[in-house]
């Protein structure tokens, strides 16, 4: 599975949009981009995933560049409860479904 | 959404004790589950892939005799830390996927914090 690169930390003001970038320049054609977040002392929570089209659900939006080498997770109106470590993972539908976690981005939402 | 339940959430025990952690998929069948370990201020590290009805696949450096995995049904996998020592203290997290070799996401349990005295 392709490796991902994320900034180690970001701050965001409460109520503003949080835009979390992820680089995956070695992504291959059948690999999806997945986003999870981990709030302190809990298991990771699935947020959203996509292949090449932009995706939106009740939690967030995922914007994938046309060349698929990077993506951005958007939390449209960040709240204090969105403070967490956000992981961007690239995974194909082979390799037994294993996901490799990088260091993620620690997002701190400030009042 | 898909729910994965992990039990217990916290264990404190003496060195030399064996500890069993359960991972259940509550509303879907999971032929494959994954076990991760997370040390403080670090990311999740995959330990092993648990396959229903067959032997688990361990990642490099993970001792299979130390971390016994049993996946006896489509909704339950167990991880047993045998003869645990203080260095085994960690946050253990399981995940499950409804369909392997698909684009479906993994769903994670809430983790088990293991403290060995």
Short mmCIF file of C-alpha atoms in Angstrom, two decimals, chain B residues 6-106:
data_model
loop_
_atom_site.label_atom_id
_atom_site.label_comp_id
_atom_site.label_asym_id
_atom_site.label_seq_id
_atom_site.Cartn_x
_atom_site.Cartn_y
_atom_site.Cartn_z
CA UNK B 6 -13.93 -5.00 22.51
CA UNK B 7 -13.77 -6.40 26.02
CA UNK B 8 -12.44 -5.71 28.56
CA UNK B 9 -11.72 -2.02 28.21
CA UNK B 10 -9.06 -2.07 30.90
CA UNK B 11 -7.02 -4.78 32.59
CA UNK B 12 -4.53 -4.47 35.41
CA UNK B 13 -2.76 -7.65 36.41
CA UNK B 14 0.42 -9.09 37.84
CA UNK B 15 3.43 -10.09 35.81
CA UNK B 16 3.21 -13.67 34.56
CA UNK B 17 -0.56 -13.61 34.13
CA UNK B 18 -2.18 -14.47 30.81
CA UNK B 19 -4.81 -12.03 29.61
CA UNK B 20 -7.54 -12.65 27.04
CA UNK B 21 -9.09 -9.82 25.01
CA UNK B 22 -12.26 -10.32 22.98
CA UNK B 23 -13.24 -8.56 19.78
CA UNK B 24 -16.76 -8.92 18.43
CA UNK B 25 -18.44 -7.60 15.33
CA UNK B 26 -21.96 -6.87 16.52
CA UNK B 27 -23.94 -6.25 13.38
CA UNK B 28 -21.92 -7.83 10.62
CA UNK B 29 -19.89 -10.93 9.92
CA UNK B 30 -16.16 -10.51 9.68
CA UNK B 31 -14.05 -13.20 8.10
CA UNK B 32 -11.01 -11.11 8.92
CA UNK B 33 -10.13 -9.10 12.00
CA UNK B 34 -6.96 -7.22 12.80
CA UNK B 35 -5.09 -6.70 16.04
CA UNK B 36 -3.07 -3.55 16.68
CA UNK B 37 -0.93 -2.33 19.54
CA UNK B 38 -0.38 1.31 20.40
CA UNK B 39 2.23 2.66 22.80
CA UNK B 40 1.87 6.14 24.33
CA UNK B 41 2.28 8.99 21.84
CA UNK B 42 2.77 6.54 18.99
CA UNK B 43 0.65 5.38 16.08
CA UNK B 44 -1.10 2.04 15.76
CA UNK B 45 1.13 -0.90 14.88
CA UNK B 46 -0.43 -3.91 13.20
CA UNK B 47 0.34 -7.10 15.10
CA UNK B 48 -1.58 -9.75 13.24
CA UNK B 49 -4.41 -10.56 10.87
CA UNK B 50 -6.98 -12.94 12.29
CA UNK B 51 -8.76 -15.19 9.82
CA UNK B 52 -11.89 -17.13 10.70
CA UNK B 53 -11.25 -20.84 10.68
CA UNK B 54 -7.54 -20.64 9.97
CA UNK B 55 -4.29 -19.58 11.56
CA UNK B 56 -3.54 -15.94 12.13
CA UNK B 57 -0.90 -14.14 10.12
CA UNK B 58 1.61 -12.29 12.27
CA UNK B 59 3.61 -9.22 11.34
CA UNK B 60 7.37 -9.37 11.45
CA UNK B 61 8.72 -9.20 14.98
CA UNK B 62 5.47 -10.26 16.67
CA UNK B 63 5.82 -13.52 18.60
CA UNK B 64 2.98 -15.86 17.74
CA UNK B 65 3.50 -17.93 20.88
CA UNK B 66 3.30 -14.81 23.00
CA UNK B 67 0.20 -13.37 21.37
CA UNK B 68 -2.25 -16.20 20.71
CA UNK B 69 -5.08 -15.41 18.35
CA UNK B 70 -8.23 -17.45 17.92
CA UNK B 71 -10.94 -16.59 15.42
CA UNK B 72 -13.49 -19.32 15.98
CA UNK B 73 -16.54 -17.63 14.50
CA UNK B 74 -17.46 -14.92 12.02
CA UNK B 75 -18.13 -12.48 14.84
CA UNK B 76 -15.45 -13.20 17.44
CA UNK B 77 -11.68 -13.05 17.57
CA UNK B 78 -9.66 -13.31 20.76
CA UNK B 79 -6.12 -12.20 21.56
CA UNK B 80 -4.41 -13.84 24.52
CA UNK B 81 -1.26 -12.23 25.86
CA UNK B 82 0.50 -15.14 27.49
CA UNK B 83 2.72 -14.71 30.55
CA UNK B 84 2.44 -10.96 30.31
CA UNK B 85 5.28 -8.76 31.53
CA UNK B 86 5.48 -5.01 32.12
CA UNK B 87 6.81 -4.41 28.62
CA UNK B 88 3.55 -5.84 27.25
CA UNK B 89 1.65 -2.97 28.81
CA UNK B 90 0.00 -1.16 25.95
CA UNK B 91 -3.27 -0.20 24.29
CA UNK B 92 -4.55 -3.13 22.22
CA UNK B 93 -7.09 -2.38 19.49
CA UNK B 94 -8.97 -4.71 17.18
CA UNK B 95 -10.72 -3.97 13.92
CA UNK B 96 -12.94 -5.87 11.54
CA UNK B 97 -13.91 -5.56 7.93
CA UNK B 98 -17.12 -7.00 6.56
CA UNK B 99 -15.64 -8.04 3.27
CA UNK B 100 -11.97 -8.63 2.65
CA UNK B 101 -10.51 -7.61 -0.68
CA UNK B 102 -13.12 -4.90 -1.08
CA UNK B 103 -13.05 -1.17 -0.51
CA UNK B 104 -15.12 -1.38 2.64
CA UNK B 105 -13.53 0.41 5.60
CA UNK B 106 -12.29 -1.21 8.76
#
